[in-house]
Amino acid sequence: MKKIFLILLCLIILFPFFSCSKDKGIEITILHSGASAFKGDKNQFDFAMEKFKLDYPDVKVNFLQVDLSDGSTLTMDAMLAAGKAPNIYIDTLVRASKYITPEFALPLNEYVRDINQYQDLSAYTRNGNILALPIPGSAQGMVVNMEIMKEIGYEIPPNWTIDDFIIMAEKVKLRYGGTKWATGMFAANQSGDYLINNWFASFGAKYYNSGDYSKCIIADSGGARTYEFFQYLSKQGYIPPGASTLTDDDYVIQWAKGDLAATAFFPAWVEPYFQTVIEQGQRKERFEYRFVPFPRYSGVEKVPTYYMNGAIIVYNSKSEEVNRIAARFAEYINGKEVQEKYAEIQSLPNRKDVLVEIEDPYMEQVNQIVIDNGIFDVGLTNSTFALTRPLHYPILQRVLNLEISPEEAINLYQKKINEVLK
Amino acid sequence: MKYWFLFALPAMIFFLLFVGWPLLEVFRLSLYETNFITSTYVGLKNYKKLLIDPAFHYALKNSFWYCILITLGQVGISVFISLLCFDLSKKWQDAVRIILYLPTLSAGIIIAQSWRWIFHYDGLLNWILSLFKIKPVAFFQKSFTAIPAISIIIITAGIGGYIIILLSAMIGIDKDIIQAAKIDGANWFQIKIMIILPMIKKIIGMITVLSMVGSFQIFETIYSLAPYEYSASLTYNIYREGFQFSNYGLASAQAVVLLFITTILMLSKNKLERSD
């Protein structure tokens, strides 16, 4: 009896080591940061799957979503650490650029059949190899709450300046006494970079000199003035209290609730967040708004704006067959039909075969900002961007908490970025 | 007896696979610079970096503050409540145990979210302060207020378990000793301080060490309420260094340091258990 028991015990222990699943065939895994909210029932994955299944009916496609809770590359890195790199990674460039490297990405030149249909791919090209496909994106602008402007009796002048902004901020403060604010700010996580960074452009500061991503010059080009301005906003109560402890979730809701007079926003965000606050009962209806450029500091002629888009990266696996299959899915996920759908939701297509007339007035306003002022170069397509991005918010926290001088803060920021770039 | 290893085998396999191997892997990673795509062996460079890394020093200092506040709070309050409960009937003791143990069963992230409503700028605590004409406080905006606030959350969430341990130890005390003290004229306070406390001092020592070890491992409360350098614990800084800054080697080196600290604490607990 004792021996039988021991044999059974051994079998139980050893059983897992001999267990195996039956051959599942080829599977590809797609890690993405969320399906786009296209008009109609289908998202980009549905469009791609329809075509893909005609080519590869037996290939199973698994979808995984990125954990966006702190804006980091946590999910992707965890998968890499586990030795389970996804076959396709789709995300905004703030994270995805880290993986546009020859060590990770499959050169798509030979795999994607309609690669010539894309507009400029130089930002995604390393040593002559195209390592990613760009997803349509959008520029941001400073969105002005016209309801607040009406109530404070202020009209934003064309080509407005920081002095104009301060006048507006003071009027907001006087009118609402700390229940609504001139602009939004948050520093509890790294997600605010695209919003907050644009203020550097307002003060004429630059991250990089003419595309030289080997050295950051944000302090040398006068970035301290921006931090000085932030501290002034904080001291005067022009931004929400405890801004250093707020997150992007707080920020977007503050805007949609109508608590921020003029702040950075993407046109594509407006409708979803209006819907959120209305569904939550925080607002009854939408308010009037319009997009204007960021205000400029004296001596600054133009304030370039921030442009953000995504990328599709195919992992260069050891299997040529898997690479080919994954590349085909990548091709379909960004095809003509899909990009036309992107255009409908106010994202700018980047395929030559997609010609869309912009009818949306807000998208027109933002496009005009880009045409008049250009794009603010933060090195978004550089593979070090995801590494330099999280360096800002801990410093910004100290700036907003008035714990560090603007000069000290900006020098520290530049030093930290340059340490990474080295 | 000769088959003892077979009975230990499942636990040993489990331990080696899920504890032993990851420990070795963390130590190995601490000697590399890696983004999990490419890796470079750098020897002890990551450990040298820790010596001059202000964020690590901040986190280490904060961790010791958390350790002091949480340990004092958890041990002090749980001993105090246990002493109060000792004289209650079993029914009431059970009720106290259940009520105070409930937060321990909840997920840390849920507890943190509940406390957010209390410590929020527009939250309950600031509303109470406003009744006394005190200006609202952004509790998580400064190290000075964030660390005590986080400590309070951890203390309240963790004392239930310690109260159960302490009450069990107190119930185990021979009733004749307490009866004899009463006959000798000892009052309620003297019985608690002079009789009961010395008799459970070994248990108090044990929960002190457990609380210290636990306080070095706090993460989710900081992650969801105060994810800042000035309030970061060592565990949160490890997460930040690894998953936010992609310095996995440096994060692993910090994990090894944390392992070293907790190992010392656990060894002292074992020593305490063995001592008379």
PDB file of C-alpha atoms in Angstrom, chain A residues 98-229:
ATOM      1  CA  LYS A  98      11.880  52.357 -28.467  1.00  0.00           C
ATOM      2  CA  TYR A  99      11.433  49.218 -30.568  1.00  0.00           C
ATOM      3  CA  ILE A 100      12.110  50.717 -33.992  1.00  0.00           C
ATOM      4  CA  THR A 101      15.580  49.226 -33.881  1.00  0.00           C
ATOM      5  CA  PRO A 102      17.332  46.748 -36.173  1.00  0.00           C
ATOM      6  CA  GLU A 103      17.741  44.347 -33.239  1.00  0.00           C
ATOM      7  CA  PHE A 104      13.979  44.042 -32.808  1.00  0.00           C
ATOM      8  CA  ALA A 105      12.080  45.091 -35.890  1.00  0.00           C
ATOM      9  CA  LEU A 106      11.632  43.242 -39.148  1.00  0.00           C
ATOM     10  CA  PRO A 107      12.725  45.289 -42.186  1.00  0.00           C
ATOM     11  CA  LEU A 108       9.409  45.731 -43.974  1.00  0.00           C
ATOM     12  CA  ASN A 109      10.770  46.754 -47.374  1.00  0.00           C
ATOM     13  CA  GLU A 110      10.570  43.224 -48.736  1.00  0.00           C
ATOM     14  CA  TYR A 111       7.447  42.124 -46.923  1.00  0.00           C
ATOM     15  CA  VAL A 112       4.834  44.861 -47.224  1.00  0.00           C
ATOM     16  CA  ARG A 113       3.586  44.872 -50.806  1.00  0.00           C
ATOM     17  CA  ASP A 114       2.154  48.394 -50.810  1.00  0.00           C
ATOM     18  CA  ILE A 115       5.074  50.054 -49.019  1.00  0.00           C
ATOM     19  CA  ASN A 116       5.432  52.524 -51.919  1.00  0.00           C
ATOM     20  CA  GLN A 117       1.974  53.877 -51.152  1.00  0.00           C
ATOM     21  CA  TYR A 118       3.251  55.498 -47.948  1.00  0.00           C
ATOM     22  CA  GLN A 119       4.322  59.096 -47.778  1.00  0.00           C
ATOM     23  CA  ASP A 120       7.700  59.947 -46.229  1.00  0.00           C
ATOM     24  CA  LEU A 121       9.017  56.972 -44.231  1.00  0.00           C
ATOM     25  CA  SER A 122      12.442  58.397 -43.450  1.00  0.00           C
ATOM     26  CA  ALA A 123      11.664  58.680 -39.737  1.00  0.00           C
ATOM     27  CA  TYR A 124      11.030  54.942 -39.644  1.00  0.00           C
ATOM     28  CA  THR A 125      14.039  53.984 -41.683  1.00  0.00           C
ATOM     29  CA  ARG A 126      17.314  52.803 -40.144  1.00  0.00           C
ATOM     30  CA  ASN A 127      20.277  51.953 -42.372  1.00  0.00           C
ATOM     31  CA  GLY A 128      18.011  51.856 -45.412  1.00  0.00           C
ATOM     32  CA  ASN A 129      15.525  49.455 -43.819  1.00  0.00           C
ATOM     33  CA  ILE A 130      11.947  50.506 -43.103  1.00  0.00           C
ATOM     34  CA  LEU A 131      11.331  49.204 -39.602  1.00  0.00           C
ATOM     35  CA  ALA A 132       7.791  50.447 -38.976  1.00  0.00           C
ATOM     36  CA  LEU A 133       4.629  51.633 -40.686  1.00  0.00           C
ATOM     37  CA  PRO A 134       3.148  54.933 -39.541  1.00  0.00           C
ATOM     38  CA  ILE A 135      -0.442  55.020 -38.302  1.00  0.00           C
ATOM     39  CA  PRO A 136      -2.386  58.210 -39.045  1.00  0.00           C
ATOM     40  CA  GLY A 137      -1.991  60.765 -36.302  1.00  0.00           C
ATOM     41  CA  SER A 138      -2.953  64.248 -35.342  1.00  0.00           C
ATOM     42  CA  ALA A 139      -1.478  67.496 -34.164  1.00  0.00           C
ATOM     43  CA  GLN A 140      -2.630  69.194 -30.994  1.00  0.00           C
ATOM     44  CA  GLY A 141      -3.598  72.752 -30.382  1.00  0.00           C
ATOM     45  CA  MET A 142      -4.575  74.908 -27.466  1.00  0.00           C
ATOM     46  CA  VAL A 143      -8.274  74.339 -27.140  1.00  0.00           C
ATOM     47  CA  VAL A 144     -10.176  77.351 -25.892  1.00  0.00           C
ATOM     48  CA  ASN A 145     -13.390  77.005 -23.935  1.00  0.00           C
ATOM     49  CA  MET A 146     -15.591  79.648 -25.581  1.00  0.00           C
ATOM     50  CA  GLU A 147     -18.164  79.410 -22.804  1.00  0.00           C
ATOM     51  CA  ILE A 148     -15.557  80.599 -20.279  1.00  0.00           C
ATOM     52  CA  MET A 149     -14.304  83.277 -22.693  1.00  0.00           C
ATOM     53  CA  LYS A 150     -17.840  84.607 -23.006  1.00  0.00           C
ATOM     54  CA  GLU A 151     -18.323  84.651 -19.246  1.00  0.00           C
ATOM     55  CA  ILE A 152     -15.053  86.477 -18.548  1.00  0.00           C
ATOM     56  CA  GLY A 153     -15.559  88.800 -21.518  1.00  0.00           C
ATOM     57  CA  TYR A 154     -12.281  87.965 -23.207  1.00  0.00           C
ATOM     58  CA  GLU A 155     -11.456  87.314 -26.825  1.00  0.00           C
ATOM     59  CA  ILE A 156      -8.186  85.640 -27.665  1.00  0.00           C
ATOM     60  CA  PRO A 157      -6.281  87.918 -30.049  1.00  0.00           C
ATOM     61  CA  PRO A 158      -4.694  86.467 -33.167  1.00  0.00           C
ATOM     62  CA  ASN A 159      -1.078  85.469 -32.573  1.00  0.00           C
ATOM     63  CA  TRP A 160      -1.562  85.819 -28.845  1.00  0.00           C
ATOM     64  CA  THR A 161       1.295  86.233 -26.407  1.00  0.00           C
ATOM     65  CA  ILE A 162       2.148  85.038 -22.905  1.00  0.00           C
ATOM     66  CA  ASP A 163       1.114  88.482 -21.624  1.00  0.00           C
ATOM     67  CA  ASP A 164      -2.309  87.973 -23.243  1.00  0.00           C
ATOM     68  CA  PHE A 165      -2.492  84.571 -21.624  1.00  0.00           C
ATOM     69  CA  ILE A 166      -1.768  86.062 -18.182  1.00  0.00           C
ATOM     70  CA  ILE A 167      -4.519  88.664 -18.675  1.00  0.00           C
ATOM     71  CA  MET A 168      -6.920  85.864 -19.557  1.00  0.00           C
ATOM     72  CA  ALA A 169      -5.732  83.777 -16.588  1.00  0.00           C
ATOM     73  CA  GLU A 170      -6.324  86.630 -14.153  1.00  0.00           C
ATOM     74  CA  LYS A 171      -9.833  87.151 -15.506  1.00  0.00           C
ATOM     75  CA  VAL A 172     -10.595  83.442 -15.054  1.00  0.00           C
ATOM     76  CA  LYS A 173      -9.274  83.562 -11.495  1.00  0.00           C
ATOM     77  CA  LEU A 174     -11.360  86.622 -10.646  1.00  0.00           C
ATOM     78  CA  ARG A 175     -14.504  85.218 -12.214  1.00  0.00           C
ATOM     79  CA  TYR A 176     -14.382  81.688 -10.793  1.00  0.00           C
ATOM     80  CA  GLY A 177     -12.291  82.048  -7.633  1.00  0.00           C
ATOM     81  CA  GLY A 178     -10.461  78.742  -7.929  1.00  0.00           C
ATOM     82  CA  THR A 179     -13.237  76.523  -9.284  1.00  0.00           C
ATOM     83  CA  LYS A 180     -12.106  76.884 -12.884  1.00  0.00           C
ATOM     84  CA  TRP A 181      -8.570  77.546 -14.068  1.00  0.00           C
ATOM     85  CA  ALA A 182      -6.740  79.241 -16.902  1.00  0.00           C
ATOM     86  CA  THR A 183      -4.995  76.074 -18.031  1.00  0.00           C
ATOM     87  CA  GLY A 184      -4.396  72.480 -17.019  1.00  0.00           C
ATOM     88  CA  MET A 185      -1.236  70.843 -15.762  1.00  0.00           C
ATOM     89  CA  PHE A 186      -0.387  67.440 -14.334  1.00  0.00           C
ATOM     90  CA  ALA A 187       2.805  65.640 -13.348  1.00  0.00           C
ATOM     91  CA  ALA A 188       1.861  62.438 -11.566  1.00  0.00           C
ATOM     92  CA  ASN A 189       2.957  60.395 -14.549  1.00  0.00           C
ATOM     93  CA  GLN A 190       4.850  60.633 -17.795  1.00  0.00           C
ATOM     94  CA  SER A 191       1.743  60.888 -19.968  1.00  0.00           C
ATOM     95  CA  GLY A 192       1.725  64.660 -19.885  1.00  0.00           C
ATOM     96  CA  ASP A 193       4.819  65.147 -21.961  1.00  0.00           C
ATOM     97  CA  TYR A 194       3.054  65.963 -25.226  1.00  0.00           C
ATOM     98  CA  LEU A 195       0.770  68.436 -23.488  1.00  0.00           C
ATOM     99  CA  ILE A 196       3.227  70.119 -21.154  1.00  0.00           C
ATOM    100  CA  ASN A 197       6.175  70.054 -23.549  1.00  0.00           C
ATOM    101  CA  ASN A 198       4.445  72.395 -25.942  1.00  0.00           C
ATOM    102  CA  TRP A 199       4.969  75.222 -23.448  1.00  0.00           C
ATOM    103  CA  PHE A 200       8.702  74.928 -24.096  1.00  0.00           C
ATOM    104  CA  ALA A 201       7.942  75.876 -27.688  1.00  0.00           C
ATOM    105  CA  SER A 202       5.973  78.878 -26.437  1.00  0.00           C
ATOM    106  CA  PHE A 203       9.145  80.197 -24.856  1.00  0.00           C
ATOM    107  CA  GLY A 204      11.321  79.410 -27.858  1.00  0.00           C
ATOM    108  CA  ALA A 205      13.117  76.493 -26.210  1.00  0.00           C
ATOM    109  CA  LYS A 206      14.158  73.528 -28.328  1.00  0.00           C
ATOM    110  CA  TYR A 207      14.924  69.938 -27.437  1.00  0.00           C
ATOM    111  CA  TYR A 208      17.273  69.321 -30.326  1.00  0.00           C
ATOM    112  CA  ASN A 209      19.147  71.423 -32.775  1.00  0.00           C
ATOM    113  CA  SER A 210      18.092  70.790 -36.391  1.00  0.00           C
ATOM    114  CA  GLY A 211      17.411  67.082 -35.965  1.00  0.00           C
ATOM    115  CA  ASP A 212      20.638  66.328 -34.110  1.00  0.00           C
ATOM    116  CA  TYR A 213      19.321  63.795 -31.620  1.00  0.00           C
ATOM    117  CA  SER A 214      22.702  63.134 -30.087  1.00  0.00           C
ATOM    118  CA  LYS A 215      22.489  66.141 -27.777  1.00  0.00           C
ATOM    119  CA  CYS A 216      19.615  67.832 -25.954  1.00  0.00           C
ATOM    120  CA  ILE A 217      19.720  71.627 -25.733  1.00  0.00           C
ATOM    121  CA  ILE A 218      16.524  72.314 -23.785  1.00  0.00           C
ATOM    122  CA  ALA A 219      18.353  74.234 -21.028  1.00  0.00           C
ATOM    123  CA  ASP A 220      20.757  75.999 -23.366  1.00  0.00           C
ATOM    124  CA  SER A 221      17.858  77.260 -25.506  1.00  0.00           C
ATOM    125  CA  GLY A 222      16.051  78.971 -22.648  1.00  0.00           C
ATOM    126  CA  GLY A 223      13.904  76.217 -21.138  1.00  0.00           C
ATOM    127  CA  ALA A 224      14.246  77.780 -17.666  1.00  0.00           C
ATOM    128  CA  ARG A 225      11.767  80.497 -18.665  1.00  0.00           C
ATOM    129  CA  THR A 226       9.124  77.798 -19.147  1.00  0.00           C
ATOM    130  CA  TYR A 227       9.645  76.405 -15.658  1.00  0.00           C
ATOM    131  CA  GLU A 228       9.637  79.926 -14.275  1.00  0.00           C
ATOM    132  CA  PHE A 229       6.274  80.412 -15.984  1.00  0.00           C
TER     133      PHE A 229
END
